Amino acid sequence: MILPVHVAVGVIQDAQGRVLLTRRAVSAHQGGLWEFPGGKVERGEDLARALRREIQEELGIVVNTHQPLIQITHSYPDKTVRLDVHSIQDYSGTPIGLEGQPLEWVFPEQLSQYAMPAADRPICTAIRLPQHYLITGPDPRKPDQFLLRLKTSLVRGIRLVQLRAPGLNPIEYAALAAEARALCRQYEAKLLLNCPVQLARELGADGVHLNSHHLAELSERPLTDDKWVAASCHNLSEVRKAMAINADFCQLSPVLATRSHPGASPLGWDSFAQIVASASIPVYALGGMDRGHVREALERGGQGVAAITSLWAEEEPAGQR
């Protein structure tokens, strides 16, 4: 059995939020394509040391602090690579192409315009996604109160929202979605609709969040690439199904015990990490999560946390009462 080539990858952003890309030599594997800097982890070398060494050799900068972003295993016709991707939070020096490679600073929203290896595409998604994914809470039948709580959550920094409103008929859901979409756009947040795909298409939101039933029914990606597609998963099989239809990301639950589903058996962090290690898309931890669990989720290979209770505002912010 041939083991994957283990690669340490660094995501470097400047003060404007632009991401650094480097261009591979034409003679190299996947030559001529743009990529995130990094290189092979040598035998007996730990990941942190490899990341610092590769970045210094390629760009002439010293990595001071970094944190996990995503792990990806991808098979090309001639080799399999395992990418350990870290977000470089602080570094010393100014990046230059020490190996003669061109450099480009790119805003995350423009990454799709650059030809990149297939293995790097999930990294682009992870860069664009925040660490918190809000699932809206009660009560959608009281739209004024519901929308006030949504606005408060947005004021507090939420930038990715799943509109979950069980019990509403399609007309009621559409009306609430229109109001929620307007609010999210005001705060430059993305709104995904937890509803049948056809309704999501008609309502023109930023994407759809598939429950496990809707996920199971699909054989291909239900929306175009300019829209987000997310899915609810509870095991490795469902995560693989999300990957098979080319979903952008998923939420995996329940990681910890929850009051809302007291009879559900939680996965625990070890099982979460094992499933995430087999995923090639970003995965949010759901179930018993709060903001304090973000670091644990990141260390276990996740994108961050998804939650209702801990992220759904209970009152309007001070000064707006």
Short mmCIF file of C-alpha atoms in Angstrom, two decimals:
data_model
loop_
_atom_site.label_atom_id
_atom_site.label_comp_id
_atom_site.label_asym_id
_atom_site.label_seq_id
_atom_site.Cartn_x
_atom_site.Cartn_y
_atom_site.Cartn_z
CA MET A 1 0.00 0.00 0.00
CA ILE A 2 1.37 3.39 -1.03
CA LEU A 3 0.94 5.98 1.68
CA PRO A 4 -0.29 9.49 0.78
CA VAL A 5 2.31 12.22 0.45
CA HIS A 6 1.98 14.29 3.62
CA VAL A 7 2.04 18.02 2.87
CA ALA A 8 2.07 20.99 5.25
CA VAL A 9 0.16 23.95 3.80
CA GLY A 10 -0.02 27.53 5.07
CA VAL A 11 -2.83 30.04 4.48
CA ILE A 12 -1.39 33.54 4.83
CA GLN A 13 -3.57 36.66 4.83
CA ASP A 14 -2.58 40.31 4.84
CA ALA A 15 -4.17 43.24 6.67
CA GLN A 16 -6.71 43.65 3.87
CA GLY A 17 -7.85 40.02 4.17
CA ARG A 18 -6.18 38.95 0.92
CA VAL A 19 -4.75 35.45 0.68
CA LEU A 20 -1.28 34.66 -0.66
CA LEU A 21 -1.04 32.30 -3.64
CA THR A 22 2.11 31.00 -5.29
CA ARG A 23 2.45 29.52 -8.76
CA ARG A 24 3.91 26.06 -9.27
CA ALA A 25 6.78 25.56 -11.70
CA VAL A 26 5.63 24.21 -15.06
CA SER A 27 7.83 21.14 -14.62
CA ALA A 28 6.33 20.25 -11.21
CA HIS A 29 3.36 17.99 -10.42
CA GLN A 30 0.23 20.03 -11.24
CA GLY A 31 2.66 22.48 -12.87
CA GLY A 32 1.61 26.00 -13.75
CA LEU A 33 -1.31 26.07 -11.31
CA TRP A 34 -1.74 28.44 -8.41
CA GLU A 35 -1.58 26.99 -4.90
CA PHE A 36 -1.22 27.80 -1.23
CA PRO A 37 2.42 27.70 -0.07
CA GLY A 38 3.85 24.69 1.71
CA GLY A 39 5.57 21.42 1.05
CA LYS A 40 6.27 17.83 1.97
CA VAL A 41 6.61 16.78 5.60
CA GLU A 42 9.90 14.90 5.83
CA ARG A 43 10.27 11.54 7.54
CA GLY A 44 10.46 12.00 11.31
CA GLU A 45 9.46 15.67 11.07
CA ASP A 46 6.41 16.97 12.96
CA LEU A 47 3.85 19.08 11.20
CA ALA A 48 4.59 22.38 12.95
CA ARG A 49 8.29 22.16 12.16
CA ALA A 50 7.60 21.20 8.54
CA LEU A 51 5.21 24.13 8.11
CA ARG A 52 7.70 26.63 9.48
CA ARG A 53 10.57 25.20 7.43
CA GLU A 54 8.66 25.10 4.14
CA ILE A 55 7.26 28.60 4.51
CA GLN A 56 10.68 30.03 5.37
CA GLU A 57 12.36 28.22 2.48
CA GLU A 58 9.70 29.31 -0.02
CA LEU A 59 8.86 32.81 1.16
CA GLY A 60 11.60 33.96 3.54
CA ILE A 61 9.23 34.61 6.45
CA VAL A 62 9.15 33.18 9.95
CA VAL A 63 5.88 31.64 11.13
CA ASN A 64 5.17 32.71 14.72
CA THR A 65 1.68 31.34 15.38
CA HIS A 66 -0.73 29.16 13.43
CA GLN A 67 -3.88 27.09 13.93
CA PRO A 68 -5.52 24.19 12.05
CA LEU A 69 -7.86 25.06 9.18
CA ILE A 70 -8.67 21.82 7.31
CA GLN A 71 -7.26 18.39 6.48
CA ILE A 72 -7.71 17.03 2.97
CA THR A 73 -6.86 13.69 1.37
CA HIS A 74 -7.10 13.75 -2.40
CA SER A 75 -6.19 11.15 -5.02
CA TYR A 76 -4.77 12.20 -8.38
CA PRO A 77 -4.20 9.60 -11.12
CA ASP A 78 -0.49 9.40 -10.23
CA LYS A 79 -0.44 10.05 -6.47
CA THR A 80 -2.46 10.67 -3.33
CA VAL A 81 -1.77 13.68 -1.11
CA ARG A 82 -2.76 14.44 2.46
CA LEU A 83 -2.83 18.17 3.09
CA ASP A 84 -2.56 19.46 6.65
CA VAL A 85 -3.65 23.06 6.22
CA HIS A 86 -3.01 25.68 8.88
CA SER A 87 -4.00 29.33 9.03
CA ILE A 88 -0.90 31.38 9.79
CA GLN A 89 -1.99 33.97 12.30
CA ASP A 90 1.28 35.83 12.80
CA TYR A 91 4.58 35.89 10.94
CA SER A 92 7.73 38.00 10.68
CA GLY A 93 9.09 39.37 7.43
CA THR A 94 7.73 40.10 3.96
CA PRO A 95 6.90 37.18 1.64
CA ILE A 96 9.01 36.92 -1.50
CA GLY A 97 9.37 34.10 -4.02
CA LEU A 98 12.75 32.68 -2.99
CA GLU A 99 12.42 29.83 -5.51
CA GLY A 100 11.53 32.18 -8.36
CA GLN A 101 7.81 31.46 -8.07
CA PRO A 102 5.31 34.25 -8.83
CA LEU A 103 3.21 35.47 -5.89
CA GLU A 104 -0.30 36.90 -5.92
CA TRP A 105 -2.44 38.40 -3.13
CA VAL A 106 -6.09 37.50 -3.75
CA PHE A 107 -9.33 38.34 -1.96
CA PRO A 108 -11.12 35.13 -0.85
CA GLU A 109 -14.12 35.85 -3.08
CA GLN A 110 -11.79 35.91 -6.13
CA LEU A 111 -10.03 32.57 -5.51
CA SER A 112 -12.36 30.76 -7.92
CA GLN A 113 -10.85 32.81 -10.75
CA TYR A 114 -7.46 31.11 -10.33
CA ALA A 115 -6.63 27.70 -11.80
CA MET A 116 -5.65 25.52 -8.84
CA PRO A 117 -5.06 21.82 -8.10
CA ALA A 118 -8.27 19.98 -7.24
CA ALA A 119 -6.99 19.25 -3.74
CA ASP A 120 -6.77 22.97 -2.99
CA ARG A 121 -10.40 23.80 -3.76
CA PRO A 122 -11.77 22.80 -0.32
CA ILE A 123 -9.17 25.12 1.19
CA CYS A 124 -10.76 28.02 -0.70
CA THR A 125 -14.11 27.06 0.81
CA ALA A 126 -12.68 26.82 4.33
CA ILE A 127 -11.09 30.27 3.98
CA ARG A 128 -14.44 31.80 3.07
CA LEU A 129 -16.39 30.14 5.87
CA PRO A 130 -16.52 31.60 9.41
CA GLN A 131 -15.95 29.58 12.57
CA HIS A 132 -19.57 30.00 13.73
CA TYR A 133 -22.64 28.71 11.88
CA LEU A 134 -25.92 29.92 13.37
CA ILE A 135 -29.02 27.76 13.10
CA THR A 136 -32.02 29.94 13.84
CA GLY A 137 -34.02 29.16 16.95
CA PRO A 138 -37.59 29.72 18.17
CA ASP A 139 -40.09 31.03 17.33
CA PRO A 140 -40.59 31.53 13.58
CA ARG A 141 -44.35 31.91 14.16
CA LYS A 142 -43.55 35.22 15.88
CA PRO A 143 -41.70 36.89 13.00
CA ASP A 144 -41.11 40.26 14.65
CA GLN A 145 -39.42 38.69 17.66
CA PHE A 146 -37.66 36.12 15.50
CA LEU A 147 -36.19 38.74 13.16
CA LEU A 148 -35.13 40.93 16.08
CA ARG A 149 -33.15 38.02 17.49
CA LEU A 150 -31.62 37.39 14.08
CA LYS A 151 -30.60 41.03 13.82
CA THR A 152 -29.06 40.91 17.28
CA SER A 153 -27.07 37.80 16.33
CA LEU A 154 -25.81 39.58 13.21
CA VAL A 155 -24.85 42.66 15.21
CA ARG A 156 -22.84 40.35 17.48
CA GLY A 157 -20.82 39.06 14.54
CA ILE A 158 -22.64 36.08 13.04
CA ARG A 159 -21.95 35.89 9.30
CA LEU A 160 -23.36 32.50 8.30
CA VAL A 161 -27.00 31.65 9.00
CA GLN A 162 -29.20 28.62 8.39
CA LEU A 163 -32.87 29.56 8.34
CA ARG A 164 -34.55 26.65 10.09
CA ALA A 165 -38.24 27.26 10.63
CA PRO A 166 -40.11 23.99 11.21
CA GLY A 167 -43.88 24.19 11.21
CA LEU A 168 -44.21 26.98 8.66
CA ASN A 169 -45.96 26.32 5.38
CA PRO A 170 -44.14 27.31 2.14
CA ILE A 171 -45.86 30.72 1.95
CA GLU A 172 -45.01 31.57 5.55
CA TYR A 173 -41.46 30.32 5.12
CA ALA A 174 -41.00 32.37 1.95
CA ALA A 175 -42.16 35.55 3.70
CA LEU A 176 -39.80 34.96 6.63
CA ALA A 177 -36.93 34.09 4.29
CA ALA A 178 -37.36 37.37 2.39
CA GLU A 179 -37.09 39.38 5.62
CA ALA A 180 -34.15 37.30 6.85
CA ARG A 181 -32.34 37.67 3.53
CA ALA A 182 -32.66 41.46 3.67
CA LEU A 183 -31.24 41.51 7.20
CA CYS A 184 -28.34 39.22 6.32
CA ARG A 185 -27.42 41.32 3.30
CA GLN A 186 -27.42 44.42 5.47
CA TYR A 187 -24.71 42.81 7.62
CA GLU A 188 -22.88 41.06 4.73
CA ALA A 189 -23.86 37.64 6.08
CA LYS A 190 -24.78 34.58 4.03
CA LEU A 191 -28.22 32.98 4.42
CA LEU A 192 -28.81 29.29 3.69
CA LEU A 193 -32.36 27.98 3.58
CA ASN A 194 -33.29 24.72 5.28
CA CYS A 195 -36.14 23.81 2.96
CA PRO A 196 -36.80 21.77 -0.21
CA VAL A 197 -34.28 22.59 -2.94
CA GLN A 198 -36.89 23.85 -5.41
CA LEU A 199 -38.19 26.36 -2.88
CA ALA A 200 -34.65 27.50 -2.12
CA ARG A 201 -34.08 28.09 -5.85
CA GLU A 202 -37.28 30.12 -6.11
CA LEU A 203 -36.44 32.26 -3.07
CA GLY A 204 -32.98 33.18 -4.37
CA ALA A 205 -31.02 32.96 -1.13
CA ASP A 206 -27.27 32.38 -0.85
CA GLY A 207 -27.69 28.63 -0.75
CA VAL A 208 -29.47 25.62 0.68
CA HIS A 209 -28.95 23.48 3.74
CA LEU A 210 -30.02 19.89 3.11
CA ASN A 211 -31.42 17.81 5.94
CA SER A 212 -30.37 14.15 5.91
CA HIS A 213 -33.59 13.14 4.09
CA HIS A 214 -33.09 15.64 1.27
CA LEU A 215 -29.39 14.70 1.07
CA ALA A 216 -30.24 11.02 0.63
CA GLU A 217 -32.55 11.81 -2.31
CA LEU A 218 -29.91 13.62 -4.38
CA SER A 219 -27.42 12.19 -6.86
CA GLU A 220 -25.74 15.47 -7.82
CA ARG A 221 -25.18 19.01 -6.62
CA PRO A 222 -28.57 20.77 -6.59
CA LEU A 223 -27.37 24.36 -7.07
CA THR A 224 -24.81 26.14 -9.22
CA ASP A 225 -21.29 26.75 -7.93
CA ASP A 226 -22.02 30.36 -7.04
CA LYS A 227 -24.45 29.20 -4.34
CA TRP A 228 -23.63 27.41 -1.08
CA VAL A 229 -24.72 23.80 -0.60
CA ALA A 230 -24.52 22.41 2.94
CA ALA A 231 -25.83 19.22 4.53
CA SER A 232 -26.74 17.72 7.89
CA CYS A 233 -24.79 14.53 8.59
CA HIS A 234 -24.71 12.10 11.48
CA ASN A 235 -22.15 9.52 10.39
CA LEU A 236 -19.34 8.87 7.92
CA SER A 237 -21.70 7.46 5.30
CA GLU A 238 -23.71 10.69 5.19
CA VAL A 239 -20.54 12.80 5.08
CA ARG A 240 -19.40 10.77 2.09
CA LYS A 241 -22.77 11.31 0.43
CA ALA A 242 -22.37 15.06 0.94
CA MET A 243 -18.95 14.84 -0.68
CA ALA A 244 -20.35 12.74 -3.56
CA ILE A 245 -22.87 15.42 -4.52
CA ASN A 246 -20.14 18.08 -4.24
CA ALA A 247 -21.59 19.87 -1.21
CA ASP A 248 -19.47 22.76 0.01
CA PHE A 249 -19.58 21.81 3.69
CA CYS A 250 -21.58 19.88 6.25
CA GLN A 251 -22.47 19.84 9.92
CA LEU A 252 -21.88 16.64 11.90
CA SER A 253 -24.00 15.83 14.95
CA PRO A 254 -24.49 15.23 17.75
CA VAL A 255 -20.92 15.67 18.97
CA LEU A 256 -21.91 16.19 22.60
CA ALA A 257 -25.11 15.49 24.52
CA THR A 258 -27.92 18.00 23.98
CA ARG A 259 -31.08 18.91 25.87
CA SER A 260 -33.04 19.08 22.62
CA HIS A 261 -32.24 15.43 21.77
CA PRO A 262 -31.75 13.69 25.12
CA GLY A 263 -32.11 10.21 23.64
CA ALA A 264 -29.44 10.67 20.97
CA SER A 265 -26.08 9.00 21.52
CA PRO A 266 -23.33 11.61 21.10
CA LEU A 267 -20.38 10.92 18.83
CA GLY A 268 -17.80 12.43 21.16
CA TRP A 269 -14.76 14.37 19.98
CA ASP A 270 -12.68 11.30 19.07
CA SER A 271 -15.31 9.94 16.67
CA PHE A 272 -15.89 13.44 15.29
CA ALA A 273 -12.16 13.72 14.53
CA GLN A 274 -12.08 10.28 12.88
CA ILE A 275 -14.95 11.14 10.58
CA VAL A 276 -13.55 14.56 9.75
CA ALA A 277 -10.21 12.97 8.86
CA SER A 278 -12.00 11.10 6.06
CA ALA A 279 -13.77 14.21 4.77
CA SER A 280 -12.56 16.46 1.98
CA ILE A 281 -14.98 19.28 2.79
CA PRO A 282 -15.20 21.56 5.83
CA VAL A 283 -17.19 20.08 8.73
CA TYR A 284 -18.89 21.99 11.55
CA ALA A 285 -19.41 20.34 14.94
CA LEU A 286 -23.04 20.45 16.07
CA GLY A 287 -24.65 19.28 19.31
CA GLY A 288 -23.92 20.80 22.69
CA MET A 289 -21.70 23.44 21.11
CA ASP A 290 -20.97 26.98 22.24
CA ARG A 291 -18.33 29.56 21.36
CA GLY A 292 -15.95 27.98 23.86
CA HIS A 293 -15.83 24.78 21.79
CA VAL A 294 -14.40 26.44 18.67
CA ARG A 295 -10.79 25.71 19.57
CA GLU A 296 -11.56 22.06 20.24
CA ALA A 297 -13.41 21.77 16.93
CA LEU A 298 -10.45 23.31 15.09
CA GLU A 299 -7.94 21.04 16.79
CA ARG A 300 -10.06 18.04 15.81
CA GLY A 301 -9.99 19.10 12.15
CA GLY A 302 -13.36 20.85 12.04
CA GLN A 303 -14.27 24.22 10.54
CA GLY A 304 -15.82 25.47 13.77
CA VAL A 305 -19.15 25.05 15.55
CA ALA A 306 -22.78 25.13 14.50
CA ALA A 307 -25.37 25.87 17.15
CA ILE A 308 -28.84 27.12 17.89
CA THR A 309 -29.06 27.95 21.58
CA SER A 310 -25.59 29.36 22.20
CA LEU A 311 -25.49 31.52 19.05
CA TRP A 312 -29.15 32.59 18.83
CA ALA A 313 -29.55 35.94 20.59
CA GLU A 314 -32.03 36.08 23.47
CA GLU A 315 -32.35 39.84 23.59
CA GLU A 316 -31.64 42.90 21.50
CA PRO A 317 -28.26 44.59 21.89
CA ALA A 318 -27.74 47.45 24.30
CA GLY A 319 -28.64 50.80 22.78
CA GLN A 320 -31.39 49.38 20.55
CA ARG A 321 -34.01 48.85 23.25
#
